[in-house]
Amino acid sequence: DLSKKGAVDEAIEHVVSLLNSREEYFTTSSCSGRVILIDGAPESSAVQKQNCAWLFVSHHKCTSEDLLSALAGCSGDAVLKFEPFVLHVQCRRLEDAQLMVSLS
């Protein structure tokens, strides 16, 4: 796993393992969904994950106290992002991809 975290999110590990155990499929990227608080204002409308300081990240429910506490480490502006569940799957054949799409 090449993410900053370095591992598959626990909440979706069973789904990733199931897909990767099949000959027809393998996952290339996944995230169970997360809330991120990033230090600094973005230079553009798209906040870059590289070269930024993460003040807070959670793949679980968080409270306003969690976020306010993390803001104490902020050097100025901060960006709050919510990223939903995402799963990238590569399929061996077109028929496998069509089945995956029909089930999703």
PDB file of N, CA and C in Angstrom:
ATOM      1  N   ASP A   1       0.847  -1.179   0.000  1.00  0.00           N
ATOM      2  CA  ASP A   1       0.000   0.000   0.000  1.00  0.00           C
ATOM      3  C   ASP A   1       0.886   1.234   0.000  1.00  0.00           C
ATOM      4  N   LEU A   2       0.636   2.152  -0.917  1.00  0.00           N
ATOM      5  CA  LEU A   2       1.486   3.328  -1.067  1.00  0.00           C
ATOM      6  C   LEU A   2       0.891   4.599  -0.462  1.00  0.00           C
ATOM      7  N   SER A   3      -0.180   4.465   0.312  1.00  0.00           N
ATOM      8  CA  SER A   3      -0.804   5.634   0.924  1.00  0.00           C
ATOM      9  C   SER A   3       0.047   6.153   2.078  1.00  0.00           C
ATOM     10  N   LYS A   4      -0.261   7.391   2.538  1.00  0.00           N
ATOM     11  CA  LYS A   4       0.428   7.932   3.716  1.00  0.00           C
ATOM     12  C   LYS A   4       0.230   7.020   4.916  1.00  0.00           C
ATOM     13  N   LYS A   5      -0.962   6.443   5.015  1.00  0.00           N
ATOM     14  CA  LYS A   5      -1.279   5.550   6.132  1.00  0.00           C
ATOM     15  C   LYS A   5      -0.478   4.254   6.043  1.00  0.00           C
ATOM     16  N   GLY A   6      -0.286   3.755   4.826  1.00  0.00           N
ATOM     17  CA  GLY A   6       0.522   2.558   4.621  1.00  0.00           C
ATOM     18  C   GLY A   6      -0.221   1.244   4.754  1.00  0.00           C
ATOM     19  N   ALA A   7      -1.553   1.286   4.829  1.00  0.00           N
ATOM     20  CA  ALA A   7      -2.335   0.053   4.972  1.00  0.00           C
ATOM     21  C   ALA A   7      -3.757   0.286   4.475  1.00  0.00           C
ATOM     22  N   VAL A   8      -4.440  -0.807   4.182  1.00  0.00           N
ATOM     23  CA  VAL A   8      -5.852  -0.739   3.794  1.00  0.00           C
ATOM     24  C   VAL A   8      -6.676  -0.373   5.024  1.00  0.00           C
ATOM     25  N   ASP A   9      -7.677   0.478   4.856  1.00  0.00           N
ATOM     26  CA  ASP A   9      -8.549   0.861   5.967  1.00  0.00           C
ATOM     27  C   ASP A   9      -9.258  -0.372   6.526  1.00  0.00           C
ATOM     28  N   GLU A  10      -9.235  -0.501   7.838  1.00  0.00           N
ATOM     29  CA  GLU A  10      -9.811  -1.669   8.516  1.00  0.00           C
ATOM     30  C   GLU A  10     -11.279  -1.896   8.148  1.00  0.00           C
ATOM     31  N   ALA A  11     -12.037  -0.825   8.012  1.00  0.00           N
ATOM     32  CA  ALA A  11     -13.478  -0.940   7.750  1.00  0.00           C
ATOM     33  C   ALA A  11     -13.795  -1.595   6.405  1.00  0.00           C
ATOM     34  N   ILE A  12     -12.866  -1.550   5.458  1.00  0.00           N
ATOM     35  CA  ILE A  12     -13.119  -2.140   4.133  1.00  0.00           C
ATOM     36  C   ILE A  12     -12.136  -3.255   3.791  1.00  0.00           C
ATOM     37  N   GLU A  13     -11.337  -3.657   4.756  1.00  0.00           N
ATOM     38  CA  GLU A  13     -10.323  -4.686   4.509  1.00  0.00           C
ATOM     39  C   GLU A  13     -10.941  -5.984   3.984  1.00  0.00           C
ATOM     40  N   HIS A  14     -12.113  -6.353   4.502  1.00  0.00           N
ATOM     41  CA  HIS A  14     -12.759  -7.594   4.060  1.00  0.00           C
ATOM     42  C   HIS A  14     -13.176  -7.521   2.589  1.00  0.00           C
ATOM     43  N   VAL A  15     -13.635  -6.363   2.136  1.00  0.00           N
ATOM     44  CA  VAL A  15     -14.036  -6.195   0.737  1.00  0.00           C
ATOM     45  C   VAL A  15     -12.807  -6.250  -0.173  1.00  0.00           C
ATOM     46  N   VAL A  16     -11.754  -5.547   0.221  1.00  0.00           N
ATOM     47  CA  VAL A  16     -10.516  -5.533  -0.558  1.00  0.00           C
ATOM     48  C   VAL A  16      -9.925  -6.941  -0.637  1.00  0.00           C
ATOM     49  N   SER A  17      -9.901  -7.644   0.484  1.00  0.00           N
ATOM     50  CA  SER A  17      -9.369  -9.015   0.506  1.00  0.00           C
ATOM     51  C   SER A  17     -10.188  -9.946  -0.381  1.00  0.00           C
ATOM     52  N   LEU A  18     -11.502  -9.820  -0.322  1.00  0.00           N
ATOM     53  CA  LEU A  18     -12.367 -10.664  -1.150  1.00  0.00           C
ATOM     54  C   LEU A  18     -12.096 -10.438  -2.637  1.00  0.00           C
ATOM     55  N   LEU A  19     -12.051  -9.184  -3.053  1.00  0.00           N
ATOM     56  CA  LEU A  19     -11.788  -8.880  -4.462  1.00  0.00           C
ATOM     57  C   LEU A  19     -10.404  -9.360  -4.891  1.00  0.00           C
ATOM     58  N   ASN A  20      -9.406  -9.127  -4.048  1.00  0.00           N
ATOM     59  CA  ASN A  20      -8.041  -9.516  -4.395  1.00  0.00           C
ATOM     60  C   ASN A  20      -7.830 -11.022  -4.375  1.00  0.00           C
ATOM     61  N   SER A  21      -8.735 -11.764  -3.760  1.00  0.00           N
ATOM     62  CA  SER A  21      -8.623 -13.226  -3.738  1.00  0.00           C
ATOM     63  C   SER A  21      -9.167 -13.851  -5.026  1.00  0.00           C
ATOM     64  N   ARG A  22      -9.859 -13.061  -5.820  1.00  0.00           N
ATOM     65  CA  ARG A  22     -10.456 -13.545  -7.068  1.00  0.00           C
ATOM     66  C   ARG A  22      -9.486 -13.354  -8.234  1.00  0.00           C
ATOM     67  N   GLU A  23      -9.478 -14.286  -9.141  1.00  0.00           N
ATOM     68  CA  GLU A  23      -8.614 -14.198 -10.316  1.00  0.00           C
ATOM     69  C   GLU A  23      -9.043 -13.061 -11.246  1.00  0.00           C
ATOM     70  N   GLU A  24     -10.336 -12.739 -11.253  1.00  0.00           N
ATOM     71  CA  GLU A  24     -10.876 -11.756 -12.195  1.00  0.00           C
ATOM     72  C   GLU A  24     -10.652 -10.302 -11.787  1.00  0.00           C
ATOM     73  N   TYR A  25     -10.314 -10.053 -10.514  1.00  0.00           N
ATOM     74  CA  TYR A  25     -10.265  -8.677 -10.008  1.00  0.00           C
ATOM     75  C   TYR A  25      -9.043  -8.429  -9.134  1.00  0.00           C
ATOM     76  N   PHE A  26      -8.624  -7.164  -9.083  1.00  0.00           N
ATOM     77  CA  PHE A  26      -7.722  -6.715  -8.025  1.00  0.00           C
ATOM     78  C   PHE A  26      -7.911  -5.218  -7.816  1.00  0.00           C
ATOM     79  N   THR A  27      -7.700  -4.794  -6.584  1.00  0.00           N
ATOM     80  CA  THR A  27      -7.885  -3.387  -6.244  1.00  0.00           C
ATOM     81  C   THR A  27      -6.587  -2.632  -6.486  1.00  0.00           C
ATOM     82  N   THR A  28      -6.720  -1.394  -6.936  1.00  0.00           N
ATOM     83  CA  THR A  28      -5.547  -0.553  -7.156  1.00  0.00           C
ATOM     84  C   THR A  28      -5.494   0.618  -6.181  1.00  0.00           C
ATOM     85  N   SER A  29      -6.629   0.937  -5.561  1.00  0.00           N
ATOM     86  CA  SER A  29      -6.690   2.045  -4.610  1.00  0.00           C
ATOM     87  C   SER A  29      -8.005   1.940  -3.848  1.00  0.00           C
ATOM     88  N   SER A  30      -7.977   2.335  -2.580  1.00  0.00           N
ATOM     89  CA  SER A  30      -9.208   2.290  -1.793  1.00  0.00           C
ATOM     90  C   SER A  30      -9.128   3.253  -0.615  1.00  0.00           C
ATOM     91  N   CYS A  31     -10.287   3.690  -0.173  1.00  0.00           N
ATOM     92  CA  CYS A  31     -10.406   4.499   1.039  1.00  0.00           C
ATOM     93  C   CYS A  31     -11.825   4.323   1.558  1.00  0.00           C
ATOM     94  N   SER A  32     -11.951   4.068   2.847  1.00  0.00           N
ATOM     95  CA  SER A  32     -13.275   3.851   3.436  1.00  0.00           C
ATOM     96  C   SER A  32     -14.051   5.151   3.612  1.00  0.00           C
ATOM     97  N   GLY A  33     -13.418   6.268   3.315  1.00  0.00           N
ATOM     98  CA  GLY A  33     -14.007   7.584   3.529  1.00  0.00           C
ATOM     99  C   GLY A  33     -13.303   8.240   4.702  1.00  0.00           C
ATOM    100  N   ARG A  34     -13.137   9.543   4.643  1.00  0.00           N
ATOM    101  CA  ARG A  34     -12.408  10.208   5.722  1.00  0.00           C
ATOM    102  C   ARG A  34     -12.710  11.696   5.790  1.00  0.00           C
ATOM    103  N   VAL A  35     -12.395  12.246   6.944  1.00  0.00           N
ATOM    104  CA  VAL A  35     -12.430  13.679   7.190  1.00  0.00           C
ATOM    105  C   VAL A  35     -10.981  14.106   7.376  1.00  0.00           C
ATOM    106  N   ILE A  36     -10.576  15.175   6.680  1.00  0.00           N
ATOM    107  CA  ILE A  36      -9.197  15.660   6.761  1.00  0.00           C
ATOM    108  C   ILE A  36      -9.219  17.157   7.050  1.00  0.00           C
ATOM    109  N   LEU A  37      -8.368  17.578   7.957  1.00  0.00           N
ATOM    110  CA  LEU A  37      -8.149  18.992   8.226  1.00  0.00           C
ATOM    111  C   LEU A  37      -6.696  19.278   7.851  1.00  0.00           C
ATOM    112  N   ILE A  38      -6.504  20.169   6.873  1.00  0.00           N
ATOM    113  CA  ILE A  38      -5.181  20.439   6.316  1.00  0.00           C
ATOM    114  C   ILE A  38      -4.748  21.849   6.678  1.00  0.00           C
ATOM    115  N   ASP A  39      -3.501  21.988   7.110  1.00  0.00           N
ATOM    116  CA  ASP A  39      -2.934  23.290   7.453  1.00  0.00           C
ATOM    117  C   ASP A  39      -2.622  24.070   6.181  1.00  0.00           C
ATOM    118  N   GLY A  40      -3.051  25.328   6.142  1.00  0.00           N
ATOM    119  CA  GLY A  40      -2.728  26.206   5.025  1.00  0.00           C
ATOM    120  C   GLY A  40      -3.827  26.303   4.002  1.00  0.00           C
ATOM    121  N   ALA A  41      -3.945  27.469   3.399  1.00  0.00           N
ATOM    122  CA  ALA A  41      -4.945  27.687   2.354  1.00  0.00           C
ATOM    123  C   ALA A  41      -4.438  27.089   1.052  1.00  0.00           C
ATOM    124  N   PRO A  42      -5.324  26.521   0.272  1.00  0.00           N
ATOM    125  CA  PRO A  42      -4.892  25.947  -1.005  1.00  0.00           C
ATOM    126  C   PRO A  42      -4.482  27.044  -1.984  1.00  0.00           C
ATOM    127  N   GLU A  43      -3.487  26.749  -2.806  1.00  0.00           N
ATOM    128  CA  GLU A  43      -3.067  27.710  -3.829  1.00  0.00           C
ATOM    129  C   GLU A  43      -4.027  27.691  -5.007  1.00  0.00           C
ATOM    130  N   SER A  44      -4.784  26.608  -5.115  1.00  0.00           N
ATOM    131  CA  SER A  44      -5.813  26.506  -6.147  1.00  0.00           C
ATOM    132  C   SER A  44      -7.045  25.894  -5.500  1.00  0.00           C
ATOM    133  N   SER A  45      -8.072  25.670  -6.282  1.00  0.00           N
ATOM    134  CA  SER A  45      -9.303  25.107  -5.723  1.00  0.00           C
ATOM    135  C   SER A  45      -9.137  23.647  -5.328  1.00  0.00           C
ATOM    136  N   ALA A  46      -8.120  22.974  -5.845  1.00  0.00           N
ATOM    137  CA  ALA A  46      -7.876  21.566  -5.512  1.00  0.00           C
ATOM    138  C   ALA A  46      -6.742  21.484  -4.498  1.00  0.00           C
ATOM    139  N   VAL A  47      -7.037  20.984  -3.313  1.00  0.00           N
ATOM    140  CA  VAL A  47      -6.012  20.836  -2.283  1.00  0.00           C
ATOM    141  C   VAL A  47      -5.169  19.617  -2.626  1.00  0.00           C
ATOM    142  N   GLN A  48      -3.871  19.800  -2.665  1.00  0.00           N
ATOM    143  CA  GLN A  48      -2.957  18.707  -2.991  1.00  0.00           C
ATOM    144  C   GLN A  48      -2.632  17.910  -1.740  1.00  0.00           C
ATOM    145  N   LYS A  49      -2.641  16.570  -1.857  1.00  0.00           N
ATOM    146  CA  LYS A  49      -2.324  15.715  -0.713  1.00  0.00           C
ATOM    147  C   LYS A  49      -0.826  15.721  -0.424  1.00  0.00           C
ATOM    148  N   GLN A  50      -0.014  15.868  -1.467  1.00  0.00           N
ATOM    149  CA  GLN A  50       1.425  15.903  -1.274  1.00  0.00           C
ATOM    150  C   GLN A  50       1.839  17.294  -0.798  1.00  0.00           C
ATOM    151  N   ASN A  51       2.905  17.338  -0.038  1.00  0.00           N
ATOM    152  CA  ASN A  51       3.489  18.602   0.426  1.00  0.00           C
ATOM    153  C   ASN A  51       2.526  19.465   1.233  1.00  0.00           C
ATOM    154  N   CYS A  52       1.706  18.843   2.057  1.00  0.00           N
ATOM    155  CA  CYS A  52       0.839  19.603   2.951  1.00  0.00           C
ATOM    156  C   CYS A  52       0.897  18.960   4.338  1.00  0.00           C
ATOM    157  N   ALA A  53       0.530  19.729   5.337  1.00  0.00           N
ATOM    158  CA  ALA A  53       0.529  19.219   6.719  1.00  0.00           C
ATOM    159  C   ALA A  53      -0.891  18.851   7.108  1.00  0.00           C
ATOM    160  N   TRP A  54      -1.090  17.605   7.474  1.00  0.00           N
ATOM    161  CA  TRP A  54      -2.398  17.139   7.915  1.00  0.00           C
ATOM    162  C   TRP A  54      -2.517  17.399   9.408  1.00  0.00           C
ATOM    163  N   LEU A  55      -3.472  18.233   9.790  1.00  0.00           N
ATOM    164  CA  LEU A  55      -3.714  18.513  11.202  1.00  0.00           C
ATOM    165  C   LEU A  55      -4.554  17.416  11.839  1.00  0.00           C
ATOM    166  N   PHE A  56      -5.439  16.829  11.040  1.00  0.00           N
ATOM    167  CA  PHE A  56      -6.346  15.800  11.555  1.00  0.00           C
ATOM    168  C   PHE A  56      -6.803  14.938  10.393  1.00  0.00           C
ATOM    169  N   VAL A  57      -6.875  13.647  10.626  1.00  0.00           N
ATOM    170  CA  VAL A  57      -7.463  12.728   9.651  1.00  0.00           C
ATOM    171  C   VAL A  57      -8.154  11.614  10.416  1.00  0.00           C
ATOM    172  N   SER A  58      -9.364  11.278   9.984  1.00  0.00           N
ATOM    173  CA  SER A  58     -10.095  10.191  10.622  1.00  0.00           C
ATOM    174  C   SER A  58     -10.930   9.455   9.587  1.00  0.00           C
ATOM    175  N   HIS A  59     -10.898   8.139   9.678  1.00  0.00           N
ATOM    176  CA  HIS A  59     -11.736   7.295   8.831  1.00  0.00           C
ATOM    177  C   HIS A  59     -13.003   6.879   9.592  1.00  0.00           C
ATOM    178  N   HIS A  60     -13.223   7.499  10.739  1.00  0.00           N
ATOM    179  CA  HIS A  60     -14.379   7.212  11.586  1.00  0.00           C
ATOM    180  C   HIS A  60     -15.097   8.521  11.890  1.00  0.00           C
ATOM    181  N   LYS A  61     -16.231   8.432  12.551  1.00  0.00           N
ATOM    182  CA  LYS A  61     -16.939   9.640  12.974  1.00  0.00           C
ATOM    183  C   LYS A  61     -16.028  10.448  13.884  1.00  0.00           C
ATOM    184  N   CYS A  62     -16.118  11.759  13.752  1.00  0.00           N
ATOM    185  CA  CYS A  62     -15.345  12.621  14.643  1.00  0.00           C
ATOM    186  C   CYS A  62     -16.279  13.685  15.208  1.00  0.00           C
ATOM    187  N   THR A  63     -15.797  14.359  16.217  1.00  0.00           N
ATOM    188  CA  THR A  63     -16.604  15.387  16.873  1.00  0.00           C
ATOM    189  C   THR A  63     -16.056  16.771  16.539  1.00  0.00           C
ATOM    190  N   SER A  64     -16.845  17.781  16.813  1.00  0.00           N
ATOM    191  CA  SER A  64     -16.364  19.149  16.612  1.00  0.00           C
ATOM    192  C   SER A  64     -15.184  19.432  17.533  1.00  0.00           C
ATOM    193  N   GLU A  65     -15.175  18.801  18.711  1.00  0.00           N
ATOM    194  CA  GLU A  65     -14.043  18.973  19.631  1.00  0.00           C
ATOM    195  C   GLU A  65     -12.756  18.424  19.019  1.00  0.00           C
ATOM    196  N   ASP A  66     -12.849  17.292  18.304  1.00  0.00           N
ATOM    197  CA  ASP A  66     -11.671  16.734  17.628  1.00  0.00           C
ATOM    198  C   ASP A  66     -11.085  17.747  16.653  1.00  0.00           C
ATOM    199  N   LEU A  67     -11.953  18.356  15.867  1.00  0.00           N
ATOM    200  CA  LEU A  67     -11.499  19.308  14.854  1.00  0.00           C
ATOM    201  C   LEU A  67     -10.987  20.601  15.473  1.00  0.00           C
ATOM    202  N   LEU A  68     -11.688  21.106  16.479  1.00  0.00           N
ATOM    203  CA  LEU A  68     -11.241  22.337  17.140  1.00  0.00           C
ATOM    204  C   LEU A  68      -9.906  22.134  17.832  1.00  0.00           C
ATOM    205  N   SER A  69      -9.710  20.988  18.424  1.00  0.00           N
ATOM    206  CA  SER A  69      -8.435  20.669  19.068  1.00  0.00           C
ATOM    207  C   SER A  69      -7.307  20.628  18.037  1.00  0.00           C
ATOM    208  N   ALA A  70      -7.576  20.041  16.882  1.00  0.00           N
ATOM    209  CA  ALA A  70      -6.568  19.957  15.822  1.00  0.00           C
ATOM    210  C   ALA A  70      -6.221  21.336  15.271  1.00  0.00           C
ATOM    211  N   LEU A  71      -7.186  22.245  15.269  1.00  0.00           N
ATOM    212  CA  LEU A  71      -6.939  23.602  14.773  1.00  0.00           C
ATOM    213  C   LEU A  71      -5.914  24.354  15.612  1.00  0.00           C
ATOM    214  N   ALA A  72      -5.690  23.913  16.831  1.00  0.00           N
ATOM    215  CA  ALA A  72      -4.695  24.563  17.693  1.00  0.00           C
ATOM    216  C   ALA A  72      -3.303  24.496  17.069  1.00  0.00           C
ATOM    217  N   GLY A  73      -3.057  23.488  16.241  1.00  0.00           N
ATOM    218  CA  GLY A  73      -1.756  23.346  15.587  1.00  0.00           C
ATOM    219  C   GLY A  73      -1.664  24.028  14.241  1.00  0.00           C
ATOM    220  N   CYS A  74      -2.671  24.779  13.873  1.00  0.00           N
ATOM    221  CA  CYS A  74      -2.730  25.427  12.564  1.00  0.00           C
ATOM    222  C   CYS A  74      -1.887  26.701  12.550  1.00  0.00           C
ATOM    223  N   SER A  75      -1.197  26.942  11.443  1.00  0.00           N
ATOM    224  CA  SER A  75      -0.356  28.134  11.340  1.00  0.00           C
ATOM    225  C   SER A  75      -1.074  29.319  10.690  1.00  0.00           C
ATOM    226  N   GLY A  76      -2.294  29.148  10.268  1.00  0.00           N
ATOM    227  CA  GLY A  76      -3.052  30.218   9.608  1.00  0.00           C
ATOM    228  C   GLY A  76      -4.391  29.687   9.170  1.00  0.00           C
ATOM    229  N   ASP A  77      -4.603  29.680   7.873  1.00  0.00           N
ATOM    230  CA  ASP A  77      -5.833  29.116   7.320  1.00  0.00           C
ATOM    231  C   ASP A  77      -5.781  27.593   7.354  1.00  0.00           C
ATOM    232  N   ALA A  78      -6.953  26.979   7.324  1.00  0.00           N
ATOM    233  CA  ALA A  78      -7.049  25.522   7.265  1.00  0.00           C
ATOM    234  C   ALA A  78      -8.137  25.146   6.264  1.00  0.00           C
ATOM    235  N   VAL A  79      -8.017  23.943   5.736  1.00  0.00           N
ATOM    236  CA  VAL A  79      -8.992  23.419   4.781  1.00  0.00           C
ATOM    237  C   VAL A  79      -9.580  22.145   5.363  1.00  0.00           C
ATOM    238  N   LEU A  80     -10.913  22.075   5.391  1.00  0.00           N
ATOM    239  CA  LEU A  80     -11.613  20.886   5.866  1.00  0.00           C
ATOM    240  C   LEU A  80     -12.160  20.157   4.651  1.00  0.00           C
ATOM    241  N   LYS A  81     -11.829  18.864   4.545  1.00  0.00           N
ATOM    242  CA  LYS A  81     -12.293  18.064   3.408  1.00  0.00           C
ATOM    243  C   LYS A  81     -13.012  16.823   3.909  1.00  0.00           C
ATOM    244  N   PHE A  82     -14.059  16.441   3.197  1.00  0.00           N
ATOM    245  CA  PHE A  82     -14.698  15.143   3.406  1.00  0.00           C
ATOM    246  C   PHE A  82     -14.548  14.366   2.117  1.00  0.00           C
ATOM    247  N   GLU A  83     -13.972  13.182   2.213  1.00  0.00           N
ATOM    248  CA  GLU A  83     -13.805  12.318   1.048  1.00  0.00           C
ATOM    249  C   GLU A  83     -14.598  11.041   1.283  1.00  0.00           C
ATOM    250  N   PRO A  84     -15.540  10.711   0.402  1.00  0.00           N
ATOM    251  CA  PRO A  84     -16.374   9.516   0.583  1.00  0.00           C
ATOM    252  C   PRO A  84     -15.612   8.236   0.238  1.00  0.00           C
ATOM    253  N   PHE A  85     -16.246   7.106   0.472  1.00  0.00           N
ATOM    254  CA  PHE A  85     -15.705   5.794   0.130  1.00  0.00           C
ATOM    255  C   PHE A  85     -15.341   5.751  -1.351  1.00  0.00           C
ATOM    256  N   VAL A  86     -14.176   5.189  -1.645  1.00  0.00           N
ATOM    257  CA  VAL A  86     -13.761   4.998  -3.034  1.00  0.00           C
ATOM    258  C   VAL A  86     -13.032   3.663  -3.136  1.00  0.00           C
ATOM    259  N   LEU A  87     -13.288   2.967  -4.234  1.00  0.00           N
ATOM    260  CA  LEU A  87     -12.653   1.671  -4.468  1.00  0.00           C
ATOM    261  C   LEU A  87     -12.374   1.552  -5.957  1.00  0.00           C
ATOM    262  N   HIS A  88     -11.100   1.487  -6.310  1.00  0.00           N
ATOM    263  CA  HIS A  88     -10.708   1.308  -7.708  1.00  0.00           C
ATOM    264  C   HIS A  88     -10.386  -0.163  -7.920  1.00  0.00           C
ATOM    265  N   VAL A  89     -11.045  -0.760  -8.899  1.00  0.00           N
ATOM    266  CA  VAL A  89     -10.894  -2.190  -9.164  1.00  0.00           C
ATOM    267  C   VAL A  89     -10.518  -2.395 -10.624  1.00  0.00           C
ATOM    268  N   GLN A  90      -9.482  -3.180 -10.842  1.00  0.00           N
ATOM    269  CA  GLN A  90      -9.123  -3.560 -12.205  1.00  0.00           C
ATOM    270  C   GLN A  90      -9.707  -4.938 -12.481  1.00  0.00           C
ATOM    271  N   CYS A  91     -10.286  -5.097 -13.654  1.00  0.00           N
ATOM    272  CA  CYS A  91     -10.962  -6.342 -14.034  1.00  0.00           C
ATOM    273  C   CYS A  91     -10.212  -7.000 -15.187  1.00  0.00           C
ATOM    274  N   ARG A  92     -10.170  -8.320 -15.153  1.00  0.00           N
ATOM    275  CA  ARG A  92      -9.438  -9.074 -16.175  1.00  0.00           C
ATOM    276  C   ARG A  92     -10.086  -8.932 -17.557  1.00  0.00           C
ATOM    277  N   ARG A  93     -11.400  -9.071 -17.624  1.00  0.00           N
ATOM    278  CA  ARG A  93     -12.108  -9.053 -18.911  1.00  0.00           C
ATOM    279  C   ARG A  93     -13.271  -8.063 -18.862  1.00  0.00           C
ATOM    280  N   LEU A  94     -13.748  -7.696 -20.016  1.00  0.00           N
ATOM    281  CA  LEU A  94     -14.888  -6.786 -20.106  1.00  0.00           C
ATOM    282  C   LEU A  94     -16.099  -7.365 -19.379  1.00  0.00           C
ATOM    283  N   GLU A  95     -16.328  -8.656 -19.510  1.00  0.00           N
ATOM    284  CA  GLU A  95     -17.472  -9.294 -18.845  1.00  0.00           C
ATOM    285  C   GLU A  95     -17.362  -9.167 -17.322  1.00  0.00           C
ATOM    286  N   ASP A  96     -16.142  -9.277 -16.806  1.00  0.00           N
ATOM    287  CA  ASP A  96     -15.924  -9.122 -15.362  1.00  0.00           C
ATOM    288  C   ASP A  96     -16.247  -7.693 -14.932  1.00  0.00           C
ATOM    289  N   ALA A  97     -15.840  -6.730 -15.746  1.00  0.00           N
ATOM    290  CA  ALA A  97     -16.121  -5.320 -15.449  1.00  0.00           C
ATOM    291  C   ALA A  97     -17.623  -5.044 -15.492  1.00  0.00           C
ATOM    292  N   GLN A  98     -18.305  -5.614 -16.469  1.00  0.00           N
ATOM    293  CA  GLN A  98     -19.749  -5.414 -16.578  1.00  0.00           C
ATOM    294  C   GLN A  98     -20.476  -5.987 -15.364  1.00  0.00           C
ATOM    295  N   LEU A  99     -20.024  -7.144 -14.893  1.00  0.00           N
ATOM    296  CA  LEU A  99     -20.618  -7.726 -13.689  1.00  0.00           C
ATOM    297  C   LEU A  99     -20.368  -6.822 -12.484  1.00  0.00           C
ATOM    298  N   MET A 100     -19.150  -6.319 -12.345  1.00  0.00           N
ATOM    299  CA  MET A 100     -18.813  -5.436 -11.220  1.00  0.00           C
ATOM    300  C   MET A 100     -19.698  -4.193 -11.237  1.00  0.00           C
ATOM    301  N   VAL A 101     -19.870  -3.590 -12.394  1.00  0.00           N
ATOM    302  CA  VAL A 101     -20.706  -2.389 -12.510  1.00  0.00           C
ATOM    303  C   VAL A 101     -22.162  -2.712 -12.180  1.00  0.00           C
ATOM    304  N   SER A 102     -22.651  -3.843 -12.642  1.00  0.00           N
ATOM    305  CA  SER A 102     -24.051  -4.190 -12.382  1.00  0.00           C
ATOM    306  C   SER A 102     -24.310  -4.465 -10.903  1.00  0.00           C
ATOM    307  N   LEU A 103     -23.281  -4.888 -10.174  1.00  0.00           N
ATOM    308  CA  LEU A 103     -23.433  -5.183  -8.746  1.00  0.00           C
ATOM    309  C   LEU A 103     -23.187  -3.969  -7.855  1.00  0.00           C
ATOM    310  N   SER A 104     -22.576  -2.941  -8.401  1.00  0.00           N
ATOM    311  CA  SER A 104     -22.203  -1.799  -7.551  1.00  0.00           C
ATOM    312  C   SER A 104     -23.276  -0.755  -7.431  1.00  0.00           C
TER     313      SER A 104
END
